[in-house]
Tab-separated table of N, CA and C in Angstrom:
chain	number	residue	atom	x	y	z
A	1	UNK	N	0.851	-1.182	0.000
A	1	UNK	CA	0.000	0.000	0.000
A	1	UNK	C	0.885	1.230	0.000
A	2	UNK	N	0.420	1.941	-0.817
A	2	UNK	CA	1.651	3.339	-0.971
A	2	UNK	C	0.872	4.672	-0.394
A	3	UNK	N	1.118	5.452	0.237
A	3	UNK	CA	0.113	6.167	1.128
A	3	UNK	C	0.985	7.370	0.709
A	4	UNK	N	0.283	8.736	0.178
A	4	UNK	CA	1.060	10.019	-0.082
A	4	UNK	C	0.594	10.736	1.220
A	5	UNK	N	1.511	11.752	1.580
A	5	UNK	CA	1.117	12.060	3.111
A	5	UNK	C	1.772	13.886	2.615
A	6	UNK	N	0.597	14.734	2.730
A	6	UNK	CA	0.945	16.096	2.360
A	6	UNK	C	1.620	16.832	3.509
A	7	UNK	N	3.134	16.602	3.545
A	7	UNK	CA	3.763	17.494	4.775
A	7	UNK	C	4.087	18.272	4.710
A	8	UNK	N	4.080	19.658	5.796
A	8	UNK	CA	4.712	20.604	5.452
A	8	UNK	C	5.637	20.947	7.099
A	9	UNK	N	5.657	19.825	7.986
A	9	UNK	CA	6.553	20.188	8.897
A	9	UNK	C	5.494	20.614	10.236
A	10	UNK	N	4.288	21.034	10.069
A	10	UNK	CA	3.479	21.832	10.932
A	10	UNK	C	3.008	20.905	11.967
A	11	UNK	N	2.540	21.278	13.058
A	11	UNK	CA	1.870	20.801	14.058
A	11	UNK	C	1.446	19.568	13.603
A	12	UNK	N	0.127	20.309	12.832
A	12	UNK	CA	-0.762	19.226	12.177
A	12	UNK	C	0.087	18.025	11.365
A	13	UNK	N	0.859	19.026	10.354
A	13	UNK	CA	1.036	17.378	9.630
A	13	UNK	C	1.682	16.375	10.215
A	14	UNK	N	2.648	16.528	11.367
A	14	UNK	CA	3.522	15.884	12.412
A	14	UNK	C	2.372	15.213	13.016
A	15	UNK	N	1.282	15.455	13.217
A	15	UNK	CA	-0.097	14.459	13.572
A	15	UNK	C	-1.031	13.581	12.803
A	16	UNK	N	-0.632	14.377	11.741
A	16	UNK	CA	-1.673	13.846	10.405
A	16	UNK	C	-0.062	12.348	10.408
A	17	UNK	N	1.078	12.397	10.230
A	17	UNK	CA	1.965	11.345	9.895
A	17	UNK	C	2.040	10.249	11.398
A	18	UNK	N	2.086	10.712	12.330
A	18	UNK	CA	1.673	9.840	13.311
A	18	UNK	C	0.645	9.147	13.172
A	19	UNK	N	-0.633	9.595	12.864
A	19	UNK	CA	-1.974	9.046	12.956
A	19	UNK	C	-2.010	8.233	11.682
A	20	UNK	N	-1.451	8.253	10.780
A	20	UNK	CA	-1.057	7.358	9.641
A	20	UNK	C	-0.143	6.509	10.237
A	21	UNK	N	0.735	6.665	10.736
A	21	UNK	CA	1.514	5.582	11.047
A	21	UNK	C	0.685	4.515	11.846
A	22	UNK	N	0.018	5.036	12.882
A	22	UNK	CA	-0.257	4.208	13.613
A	22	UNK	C	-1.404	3.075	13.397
A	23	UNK	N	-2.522	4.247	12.263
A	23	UNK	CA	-3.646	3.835	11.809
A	23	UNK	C	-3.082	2.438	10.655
A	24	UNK	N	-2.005	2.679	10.040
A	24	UNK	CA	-1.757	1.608	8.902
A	24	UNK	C	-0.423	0.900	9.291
A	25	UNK	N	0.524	1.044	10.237
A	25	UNK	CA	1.751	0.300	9.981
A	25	UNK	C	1.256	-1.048	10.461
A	26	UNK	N	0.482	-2.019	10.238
A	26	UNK	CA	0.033	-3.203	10.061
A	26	UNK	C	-0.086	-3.525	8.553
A	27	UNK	N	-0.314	-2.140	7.651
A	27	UNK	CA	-0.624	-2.813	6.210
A	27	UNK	C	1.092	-2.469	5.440
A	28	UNK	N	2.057	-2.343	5.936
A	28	UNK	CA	2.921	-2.143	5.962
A	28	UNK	C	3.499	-1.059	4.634
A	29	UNK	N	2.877	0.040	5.107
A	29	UNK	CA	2.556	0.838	3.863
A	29	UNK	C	4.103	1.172	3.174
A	30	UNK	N	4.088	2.017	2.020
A	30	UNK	CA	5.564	2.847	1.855
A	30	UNK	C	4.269	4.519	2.015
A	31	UNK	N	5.186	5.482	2.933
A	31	UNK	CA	4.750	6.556	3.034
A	31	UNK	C	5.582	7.472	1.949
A	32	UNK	N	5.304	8.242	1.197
A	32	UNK	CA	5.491	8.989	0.324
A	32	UNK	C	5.122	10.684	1.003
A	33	UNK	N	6.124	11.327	1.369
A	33	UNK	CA	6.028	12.627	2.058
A	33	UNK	C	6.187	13.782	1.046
A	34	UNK	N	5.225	14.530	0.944
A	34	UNK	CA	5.253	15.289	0.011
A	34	UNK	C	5.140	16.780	0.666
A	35	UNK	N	6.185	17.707	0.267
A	35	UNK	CA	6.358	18.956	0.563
A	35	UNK	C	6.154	19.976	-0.473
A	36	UNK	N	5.764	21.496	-0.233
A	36	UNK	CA	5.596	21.725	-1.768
A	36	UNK	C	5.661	23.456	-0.878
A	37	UNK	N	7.205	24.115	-1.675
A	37	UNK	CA	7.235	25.502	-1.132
A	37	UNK	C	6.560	26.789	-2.250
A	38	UNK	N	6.067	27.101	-1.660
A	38	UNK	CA	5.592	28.154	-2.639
A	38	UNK	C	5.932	29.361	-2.760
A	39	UNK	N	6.355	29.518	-4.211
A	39	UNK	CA	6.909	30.441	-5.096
A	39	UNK	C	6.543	31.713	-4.734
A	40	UNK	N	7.296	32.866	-4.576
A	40	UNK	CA	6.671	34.252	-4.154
A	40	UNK	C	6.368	34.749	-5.399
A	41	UNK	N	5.706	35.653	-5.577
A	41	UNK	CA	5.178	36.358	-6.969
A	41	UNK	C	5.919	37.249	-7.180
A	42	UNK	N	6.359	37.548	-6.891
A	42	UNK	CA	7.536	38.208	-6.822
A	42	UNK	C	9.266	38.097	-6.617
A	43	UNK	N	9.937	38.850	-7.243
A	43	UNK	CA	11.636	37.987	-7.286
A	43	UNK	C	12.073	39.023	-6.361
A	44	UNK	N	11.801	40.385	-5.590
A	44	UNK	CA	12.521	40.883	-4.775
A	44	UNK	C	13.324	40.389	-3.990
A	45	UNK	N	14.497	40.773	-3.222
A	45	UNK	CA	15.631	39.981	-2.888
A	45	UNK	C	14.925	39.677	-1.065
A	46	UNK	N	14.277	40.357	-0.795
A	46	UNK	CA	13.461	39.996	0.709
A	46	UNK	C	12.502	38.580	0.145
A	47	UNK	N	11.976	38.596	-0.943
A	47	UNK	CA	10.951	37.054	-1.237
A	47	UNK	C	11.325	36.163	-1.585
A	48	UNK	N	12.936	36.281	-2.039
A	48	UNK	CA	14.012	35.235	-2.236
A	48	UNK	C	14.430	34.768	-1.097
A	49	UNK	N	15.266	35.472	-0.105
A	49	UNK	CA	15.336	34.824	1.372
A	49	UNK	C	14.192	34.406	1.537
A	50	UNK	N	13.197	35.028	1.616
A	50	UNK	CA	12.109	34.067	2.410
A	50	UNK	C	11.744	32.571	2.048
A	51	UNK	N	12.046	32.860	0.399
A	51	UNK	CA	11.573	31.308	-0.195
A	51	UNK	C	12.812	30.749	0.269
A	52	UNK	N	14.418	30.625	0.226
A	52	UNK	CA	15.432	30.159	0.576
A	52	UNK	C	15.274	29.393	2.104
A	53	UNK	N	14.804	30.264	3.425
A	53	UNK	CA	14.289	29.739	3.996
A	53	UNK	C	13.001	28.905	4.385
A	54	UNK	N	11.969	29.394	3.553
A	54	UNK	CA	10.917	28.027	3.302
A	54	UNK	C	11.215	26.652	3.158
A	55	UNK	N	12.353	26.610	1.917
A	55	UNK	CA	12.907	25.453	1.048
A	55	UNK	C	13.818	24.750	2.258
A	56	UNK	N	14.968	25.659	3.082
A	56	UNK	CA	15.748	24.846	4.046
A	56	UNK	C	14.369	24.383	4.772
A	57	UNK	N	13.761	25.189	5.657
A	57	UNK	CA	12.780	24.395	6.919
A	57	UNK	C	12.000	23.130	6.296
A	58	UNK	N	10.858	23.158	4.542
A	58	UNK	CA	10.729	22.278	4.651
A	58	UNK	C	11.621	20.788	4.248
A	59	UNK	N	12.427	20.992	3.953
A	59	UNK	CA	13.688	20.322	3.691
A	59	UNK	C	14.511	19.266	4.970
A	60	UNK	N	14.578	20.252	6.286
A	60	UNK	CA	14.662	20.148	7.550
A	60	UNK	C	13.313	18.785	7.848
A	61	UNK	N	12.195	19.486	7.670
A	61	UNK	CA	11.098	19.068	8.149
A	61	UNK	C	11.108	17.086	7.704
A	62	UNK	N	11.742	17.363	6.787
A	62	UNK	CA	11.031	16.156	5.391
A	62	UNK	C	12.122	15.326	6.133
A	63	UNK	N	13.302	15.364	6.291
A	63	UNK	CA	14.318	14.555	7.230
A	63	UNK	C	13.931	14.354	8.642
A	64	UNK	N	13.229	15.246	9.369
A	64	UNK	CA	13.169	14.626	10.675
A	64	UNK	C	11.986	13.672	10.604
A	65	UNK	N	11.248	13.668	9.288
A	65	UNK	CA	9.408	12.689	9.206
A	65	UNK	C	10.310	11.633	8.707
A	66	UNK	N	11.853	11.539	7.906
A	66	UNK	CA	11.546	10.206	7.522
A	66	UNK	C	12.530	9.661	8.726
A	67	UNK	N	13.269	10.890	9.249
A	67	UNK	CA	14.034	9.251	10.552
A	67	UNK	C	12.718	9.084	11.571
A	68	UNK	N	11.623	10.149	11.207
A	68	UNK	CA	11.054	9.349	12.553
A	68	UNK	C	10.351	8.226	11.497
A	69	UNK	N	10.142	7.325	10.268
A	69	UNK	CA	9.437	6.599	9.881
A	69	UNK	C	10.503	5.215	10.066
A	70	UNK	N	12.111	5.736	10.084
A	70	UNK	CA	12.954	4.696	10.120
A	70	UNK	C	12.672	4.240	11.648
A	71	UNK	N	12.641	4.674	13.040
A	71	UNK	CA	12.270	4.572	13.663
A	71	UNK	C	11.194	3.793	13.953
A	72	UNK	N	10.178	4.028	13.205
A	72	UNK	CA	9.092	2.975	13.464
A	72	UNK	C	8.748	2.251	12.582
A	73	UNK	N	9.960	1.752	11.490
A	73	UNK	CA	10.157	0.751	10.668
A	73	UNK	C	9.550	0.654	9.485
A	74	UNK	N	8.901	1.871	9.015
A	74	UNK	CA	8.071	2.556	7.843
A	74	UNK	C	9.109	2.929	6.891
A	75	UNK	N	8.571	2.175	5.807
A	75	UNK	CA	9.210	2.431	4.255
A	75	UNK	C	8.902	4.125	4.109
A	76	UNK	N	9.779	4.423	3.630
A	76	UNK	CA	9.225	6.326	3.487
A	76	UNK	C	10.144	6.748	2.521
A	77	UNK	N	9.549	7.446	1.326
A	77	UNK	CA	10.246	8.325	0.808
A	77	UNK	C	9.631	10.165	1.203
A	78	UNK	N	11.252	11.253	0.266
A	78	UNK	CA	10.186	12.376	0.289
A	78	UNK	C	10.423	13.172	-0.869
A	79	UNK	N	9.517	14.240	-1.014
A	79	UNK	CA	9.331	14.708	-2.467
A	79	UNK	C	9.192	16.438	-1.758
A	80	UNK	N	10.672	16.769	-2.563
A	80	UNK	CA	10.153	18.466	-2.097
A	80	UNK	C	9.611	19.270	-3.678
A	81	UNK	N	8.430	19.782	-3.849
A	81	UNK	CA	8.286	20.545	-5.010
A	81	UNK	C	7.969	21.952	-4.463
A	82	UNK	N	8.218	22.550	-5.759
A	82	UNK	CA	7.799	24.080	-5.546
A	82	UNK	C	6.406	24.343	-6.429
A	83	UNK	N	6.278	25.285	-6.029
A	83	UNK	CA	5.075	26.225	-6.799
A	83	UNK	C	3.713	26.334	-5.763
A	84	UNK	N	2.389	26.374	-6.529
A	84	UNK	CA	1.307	26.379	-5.792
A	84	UNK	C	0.947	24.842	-5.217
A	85	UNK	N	0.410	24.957	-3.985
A	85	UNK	CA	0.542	23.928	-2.909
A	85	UNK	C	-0.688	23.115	-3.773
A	86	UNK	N	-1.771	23.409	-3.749
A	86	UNK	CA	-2.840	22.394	-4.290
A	86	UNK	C	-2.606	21.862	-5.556
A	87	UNK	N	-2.177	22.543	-6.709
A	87	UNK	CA	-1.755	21.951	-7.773
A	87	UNK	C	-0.473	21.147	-7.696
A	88	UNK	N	0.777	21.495	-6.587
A	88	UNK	CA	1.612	20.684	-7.137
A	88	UNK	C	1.437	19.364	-6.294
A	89	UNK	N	0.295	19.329	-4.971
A	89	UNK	CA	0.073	18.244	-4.409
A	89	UNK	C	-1.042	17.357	-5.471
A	90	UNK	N	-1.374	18.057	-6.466
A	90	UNK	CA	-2.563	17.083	-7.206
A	90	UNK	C	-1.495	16.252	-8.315
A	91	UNK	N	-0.399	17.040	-8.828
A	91	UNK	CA	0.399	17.055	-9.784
A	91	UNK	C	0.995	15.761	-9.126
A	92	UNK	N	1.935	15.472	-7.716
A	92	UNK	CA	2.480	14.626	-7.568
A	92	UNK	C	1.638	13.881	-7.435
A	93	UNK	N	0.336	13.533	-6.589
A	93	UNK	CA	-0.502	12.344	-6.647
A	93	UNK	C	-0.709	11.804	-7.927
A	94	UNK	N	-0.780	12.610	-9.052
A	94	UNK	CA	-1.533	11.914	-9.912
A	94	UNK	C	0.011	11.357	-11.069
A	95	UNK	N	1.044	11.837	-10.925
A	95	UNK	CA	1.590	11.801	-11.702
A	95	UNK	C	3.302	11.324	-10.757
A	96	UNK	N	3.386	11.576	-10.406
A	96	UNK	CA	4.482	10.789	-9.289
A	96	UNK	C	4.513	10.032	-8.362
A	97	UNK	N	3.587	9.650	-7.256
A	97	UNK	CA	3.270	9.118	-6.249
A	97	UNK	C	2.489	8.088	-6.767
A	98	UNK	N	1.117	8.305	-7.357
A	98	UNK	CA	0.068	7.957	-7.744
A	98	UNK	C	-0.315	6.291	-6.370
A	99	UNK	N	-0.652	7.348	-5.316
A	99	UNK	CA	-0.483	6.867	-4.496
A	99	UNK	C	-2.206	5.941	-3.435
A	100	UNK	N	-2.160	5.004	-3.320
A	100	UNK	CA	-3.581	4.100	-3.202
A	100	UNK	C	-4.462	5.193	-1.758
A	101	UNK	N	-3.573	6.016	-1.170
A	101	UNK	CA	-4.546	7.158	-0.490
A	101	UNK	C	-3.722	8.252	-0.084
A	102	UNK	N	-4.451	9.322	-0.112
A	102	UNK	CA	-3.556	10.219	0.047
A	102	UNK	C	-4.449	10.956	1.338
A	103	UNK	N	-3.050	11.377	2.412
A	103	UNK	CA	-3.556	11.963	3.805
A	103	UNK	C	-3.228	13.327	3.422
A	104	UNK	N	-4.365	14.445	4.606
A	104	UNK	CA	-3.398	15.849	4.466
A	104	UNK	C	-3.862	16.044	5.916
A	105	UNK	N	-3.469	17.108	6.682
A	105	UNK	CA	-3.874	17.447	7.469
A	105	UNK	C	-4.688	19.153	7.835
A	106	UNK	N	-5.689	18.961	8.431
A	106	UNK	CA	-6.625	20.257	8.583
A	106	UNK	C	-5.065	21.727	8.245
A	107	UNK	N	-5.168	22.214	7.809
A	107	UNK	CA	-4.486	23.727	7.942
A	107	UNK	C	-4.780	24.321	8.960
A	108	UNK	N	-3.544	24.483	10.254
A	108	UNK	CA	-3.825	25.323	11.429
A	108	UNK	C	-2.483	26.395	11.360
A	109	UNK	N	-3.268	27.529	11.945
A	109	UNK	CA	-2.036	28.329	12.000
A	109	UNK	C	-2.000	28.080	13.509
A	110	UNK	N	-2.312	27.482	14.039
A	110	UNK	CA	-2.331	27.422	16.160
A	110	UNK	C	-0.900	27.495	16.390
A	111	UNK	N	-0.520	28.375	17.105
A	111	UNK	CA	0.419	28.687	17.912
A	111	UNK	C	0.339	27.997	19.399
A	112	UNK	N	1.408	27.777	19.452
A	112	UNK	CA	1.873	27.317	20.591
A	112	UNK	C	1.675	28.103	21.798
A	113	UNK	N	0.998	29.189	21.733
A	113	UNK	CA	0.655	30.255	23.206
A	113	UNK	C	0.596	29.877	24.130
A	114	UNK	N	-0.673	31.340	24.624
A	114	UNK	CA	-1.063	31.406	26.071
A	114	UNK	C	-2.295	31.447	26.193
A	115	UNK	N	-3.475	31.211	26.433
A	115	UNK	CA	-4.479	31.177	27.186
A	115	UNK	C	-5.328	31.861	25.545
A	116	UNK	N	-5.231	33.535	25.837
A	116	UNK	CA	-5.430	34.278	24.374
A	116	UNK	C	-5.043	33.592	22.936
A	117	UNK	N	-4.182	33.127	22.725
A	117	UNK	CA	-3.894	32.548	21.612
A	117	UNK	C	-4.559	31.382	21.383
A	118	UNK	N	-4.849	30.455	22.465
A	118	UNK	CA	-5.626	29.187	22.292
A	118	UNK	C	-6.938	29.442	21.788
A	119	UNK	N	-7.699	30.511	22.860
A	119	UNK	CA	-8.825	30.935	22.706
A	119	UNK	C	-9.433	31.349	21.068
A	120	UNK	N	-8.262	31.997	20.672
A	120	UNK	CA	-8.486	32.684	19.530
A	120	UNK	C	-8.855	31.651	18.203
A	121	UNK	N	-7.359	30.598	18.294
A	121	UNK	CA	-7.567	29.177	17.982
A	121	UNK	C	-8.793	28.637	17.955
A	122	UNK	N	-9.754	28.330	19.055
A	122	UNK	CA	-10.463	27.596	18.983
A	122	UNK	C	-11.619	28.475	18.047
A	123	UNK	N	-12.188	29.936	18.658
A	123	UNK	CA	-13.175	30.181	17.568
A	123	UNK	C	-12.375	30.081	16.045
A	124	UNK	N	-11.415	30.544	15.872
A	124	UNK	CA	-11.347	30.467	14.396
A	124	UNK	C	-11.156	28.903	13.915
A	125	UNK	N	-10.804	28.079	14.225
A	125	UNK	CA	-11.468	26.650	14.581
A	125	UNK	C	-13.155	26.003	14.322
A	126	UNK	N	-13.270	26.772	14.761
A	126	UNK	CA	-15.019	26.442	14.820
A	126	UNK	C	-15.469	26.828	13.687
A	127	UNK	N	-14.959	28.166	13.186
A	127	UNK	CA	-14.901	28.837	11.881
A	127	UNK	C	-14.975	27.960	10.704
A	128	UNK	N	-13.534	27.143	10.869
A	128	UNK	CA	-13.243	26.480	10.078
A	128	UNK	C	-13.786	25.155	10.001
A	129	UNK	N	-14.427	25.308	10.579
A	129	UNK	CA	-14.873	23.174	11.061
A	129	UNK	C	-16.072	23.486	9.852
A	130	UNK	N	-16.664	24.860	9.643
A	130	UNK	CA	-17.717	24.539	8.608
A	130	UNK	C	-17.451	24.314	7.389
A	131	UNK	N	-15.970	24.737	6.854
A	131	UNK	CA	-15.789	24.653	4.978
A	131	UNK	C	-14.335	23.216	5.418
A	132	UNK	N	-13.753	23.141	4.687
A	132	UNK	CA	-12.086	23.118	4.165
A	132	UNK	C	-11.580	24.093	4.119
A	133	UNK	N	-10.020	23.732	4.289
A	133	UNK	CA	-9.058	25.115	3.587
A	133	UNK	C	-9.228	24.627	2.063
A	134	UNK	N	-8.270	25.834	1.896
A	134	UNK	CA	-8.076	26.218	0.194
A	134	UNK	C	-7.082	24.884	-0.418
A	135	UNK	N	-6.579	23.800	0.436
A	135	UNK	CA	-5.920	22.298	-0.249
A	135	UNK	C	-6.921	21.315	-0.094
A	136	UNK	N	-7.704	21.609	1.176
A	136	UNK	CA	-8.438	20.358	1.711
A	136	UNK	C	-9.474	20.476	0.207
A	137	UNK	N	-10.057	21.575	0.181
A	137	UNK	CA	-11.091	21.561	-0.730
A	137	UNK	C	-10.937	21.465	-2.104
A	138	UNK	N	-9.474	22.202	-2.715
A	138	UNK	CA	-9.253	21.783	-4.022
A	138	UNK	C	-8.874	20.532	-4.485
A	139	UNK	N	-8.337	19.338	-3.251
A	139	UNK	CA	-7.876	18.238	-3.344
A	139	UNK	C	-8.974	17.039	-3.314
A	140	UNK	N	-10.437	17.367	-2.623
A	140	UNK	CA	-11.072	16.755	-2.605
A	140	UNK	C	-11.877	16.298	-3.612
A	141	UNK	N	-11.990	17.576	-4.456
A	141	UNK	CA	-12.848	17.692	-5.777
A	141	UNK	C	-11.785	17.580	-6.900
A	142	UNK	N	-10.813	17.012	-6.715
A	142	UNK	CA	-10.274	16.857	-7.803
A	142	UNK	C	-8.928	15.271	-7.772
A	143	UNK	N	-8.626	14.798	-6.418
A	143	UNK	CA	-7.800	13.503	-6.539
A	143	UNK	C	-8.683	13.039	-6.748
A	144	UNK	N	-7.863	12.047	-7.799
A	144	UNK	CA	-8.680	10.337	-7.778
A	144	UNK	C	-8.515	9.088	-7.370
A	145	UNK	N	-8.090	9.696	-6.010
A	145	UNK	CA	-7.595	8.216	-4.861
A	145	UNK	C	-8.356	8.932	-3.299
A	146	UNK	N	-8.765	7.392	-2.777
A	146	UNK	CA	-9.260	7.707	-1.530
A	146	UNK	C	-8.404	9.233	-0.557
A	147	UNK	N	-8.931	10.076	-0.073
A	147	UNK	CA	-8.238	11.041	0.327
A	147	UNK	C	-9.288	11.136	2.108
A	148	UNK	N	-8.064	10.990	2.864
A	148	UNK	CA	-8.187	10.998	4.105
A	148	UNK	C	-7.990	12.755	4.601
A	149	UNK	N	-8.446	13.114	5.621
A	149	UNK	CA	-8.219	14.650	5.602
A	149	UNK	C	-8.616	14.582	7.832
A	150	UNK	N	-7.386	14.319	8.163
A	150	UNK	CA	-7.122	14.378	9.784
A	150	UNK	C	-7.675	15.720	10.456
A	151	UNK	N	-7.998	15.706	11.252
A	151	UNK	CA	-8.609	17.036	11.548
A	151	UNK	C	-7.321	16.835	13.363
A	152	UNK	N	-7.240	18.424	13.506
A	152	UNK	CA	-6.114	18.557	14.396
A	152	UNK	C	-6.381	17.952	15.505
A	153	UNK	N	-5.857	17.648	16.860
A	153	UNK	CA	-6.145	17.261	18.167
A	153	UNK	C	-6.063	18.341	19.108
């Protein structure tokens, strides 16, 4: 079973890849980690560092998901692409991975705070519990493999 798993390093997806692990390492999947930095619209030399550092963190990110998969004895590859996040996550499912399900995890910006920050979290949370984000929803209406979509803890 080949399982594509949309990471980007965040809270969530570090939960969304646990909860895959745990939910399938009986079907002894290969996890396929897919990262995808996005391009600034611009080439100014401030949106270049920024993408430079996007590319190291998720880069960073994509190495610490696969020693933690060596760790728990999970086949894992990873895939860093650039450009727009929903297209180039549809692009690798359908055309690189082509993978028997593909996980993502809810989009949270939750900070790690204080009391205020949680709070804030949860209504805009609640907010969100009524649509998808802008991957959950373009990915749903458009992969053509079972697509799992973790909602945060």
């Amino acid at each position: 079973m080949k399982i594509m798993i949309a990471y980007d390093g965040s809270r969530n997806a570090k939960l969304a890849l646990a909860q895959a692990i745990t939910m399938f390492q009986e079907l002894k999947p290969t996890l396929s980690l897919v990262a995808v930095a996005e391009n600034p619209r611009d080439i100014t030399a401030s949106n270049e560092d920024l993408f430079q550092e996007e590319l190291a963190s998720l880069k960073k990110a994509l190495q610490d998901a696969l020693e933690m998969c060596v760790k728990e004895g999970i086949s894992a590859e990873s895939l860093l692409l650039e450009g727009d996040a929903r297209k180039m996550l549809l692009y690798a499912a359908e055309n690189k991975v082509q993978p028997n399900m593909l996980v993502i995890a809810r989009h949270s910006e939750e900070p790690d705070g204080g009391f205020i920050a949680r709070s804030l979290t949860y209504f805009v949370d609640e907010l969100d519990y009524m649509t998808f984000g802008k991957v959950s929803s373009f990915l749903a209406r458009r992969v053509q493999c079972p697509l799992l979509i973790l909602p945060s803890c």
